[in-house]
Amino acid sequence: MDISSGAAHNATTAAPGFLGTGGLAGMLPEVQTVEILVAISIFVIIHSLRQRRSLGLPCWPVVGMLPSLLLGVRGDMYEWITGVLNARAGTFTFKGPWFTNLHCVVTSDPRNLEHLLKTKFGSFPKGPYFRDNVRDLLGDGIFGADDDTWRRQRKAASLEFHSAEFRALTASSLVELVHGRLLPVLAETEASGEAVDLQDVLLRLTFDNVCMIAFGVDPGCLQKGLPEIPFARAFEDATEATIVRFVTPTTVWRAMRALGVGHERVLRKSLAGVDEFAYDVIRKRREELATAEADADDKSLTARSDLLTVFTKMRDPDHGGVAYSDKFLRDICVNFILAGRDTSSVALAWFFWLLGKNPAVEGKILEEIERIVAARSDGRGEEKEEEELVFQPEEVKRMEYLHAALSEALRLYPSVPVDHKEVVEDEVFPDGTVLKKGTKVIYAMYSMGRMESIWGEDCRDYRPERWLRDGRFMGESAYKFTAFNGGPRLCLGKDFAYYQMKFAAASILRRYRVNVVEGHPVVPKMALTLYMKHGLKVMLAKRDKAN
Ligand code: HEM
């Protein structure tokens, strides 16, 4: 480019009196600056577009791919990730701004999922970054733990979750909650003719339920009037404030914690609420168990099978067989509450919304329920009033179409839409992606449900039949259907969650038509769990034989 000729042209076309004799020399640096800036801009744009071709997104100097991310966050973040993954055959590398910890590899390729969740499980722990962020809330509990700390809890909890006593507890707690509280709340709502946020009602149901499983205590969130419960509020606030740490540079949130300001102040206060509740229950349970032990005839307390009682009675084999500390018991319970408090309820909320759009599926679920009720050998299905009809565990098990319909809802709307791991040594994914030690890997469950390469051309359709062979439910590979994770860290509450969702869904559907309020906006919220951003406003209509 001939800078001098351009400058001369400017000089000759400008008014001579204005430039005077020194005009040409004074103009030169200005023109050069503009042209250099234009040249740099052209270079940056060409470079970024080239990067877009090779990486899937334009990558700008200094800010990396942040502009694309910010544009994606403005709309539906999960759909944006899905679009990029589809264009990149299932994996892309996100380059964050310089000096941030936003660099990561995002994948939805089942081969990579199997590699990181099972084959090379040891190379992909939760990692210190995740643990440091969640430690104040979760302590050393199973959710953030790795290695031996994780293995010990997983083994003990796994034994408990597969015991007959635990299954009996889950079944009885659900009868108590659904028939004693959920149905009365819904009956009141129906009678009032008002709309209700079904997601909120379901969140209250599963929060109470998981507290009964973990602590053996019912906090009473789900009851008429839908009151605010301090423990539930504290838990919610503590979780939200913890999540903010993931989008705040580590040094910044640490400084905020030291100073006790901003979301760290909220976290400190809400953690105090969580701990107050937890330690109070632990203290009382220890006292009750000691009293029951002293009175050999009192079997009522020692027969409890909630997690807190089971772990309080256990001895720690790694520490000379002493009892577990209060802090350890607190961490166990808080972790299970976090894992089980909202995952099944948001799945149910999406399920009810999908049914509204797919009445044929709802019809088939109702037919299945009626067949099961009609098959009752003692004729209870015919004789008893609808309100009293309580599904038995073996009946819930026989609801295979409902099982398929819930799995299909979770395929499209997995309660955990994305998850995260950290690589501890250099690795290569089966698709050829090179991972340097310390790389963060995001696996996108939400996107996996929308990939033609995994589920075929109708991947976006809600079709429970894809889960059925000759009318029987057929599970899928955990690396293709990843809603419950896979490998050694497969969700421990999976069977319980299905039981809970089926029991609640069948009990509601047999009694009510759930009509989503017309015009109510349904979009996912940006959070670690796939909540509906505006809840699910519905009107209930009593079902009779005609509808
Ligand atoms: C629809 C309902 C549910 C879904 C979709 C679901 C999904 C998941 C997912 C994706 C993980 C892996 C999380 C991670 O490692 O980052 C997980 C782990 C876990 N889930 Fe669930 N979950 C559900 C219900 C429950 C319930 C009701 C409980 C307990 C009462 C529970 C207990 C756990 C536990 C303890 C883990 C940790 C397992 C480990 O790290 O070894 N889940 N779940």
XYZ file of C-alpha atoms in Angstrom, residues 171 372 376-378 380 390-400 499 502-503:
20
model
C -42.386 -45.958 49.196
C -53.129 -51.728 35.975
C -56.243 -55.480 40.904
C -57.109 -58.941 42.108
C -59.042 -57.686 45.140
C -59.989 -52.314 44.970
C -52.945 -45.592 46.315
C -50.578 -47.202 43.811
C -48.618 -50.157 45.166
C -44.864 -50.520 44.442
C -45.379 -53.505 42.109
C -48.002 -51.500 40.182
C -45.634 -48.571 39.779
C -43.056 -51.005 38.455
C -45.500 -52.244 35.804
C -46.010 -48.703 34.405
C -43.620 -49.232 31.505
C -40.206 -44.449 41.436
C -43.898 -42.365 38.342
C -45.795 -42.427 41.620
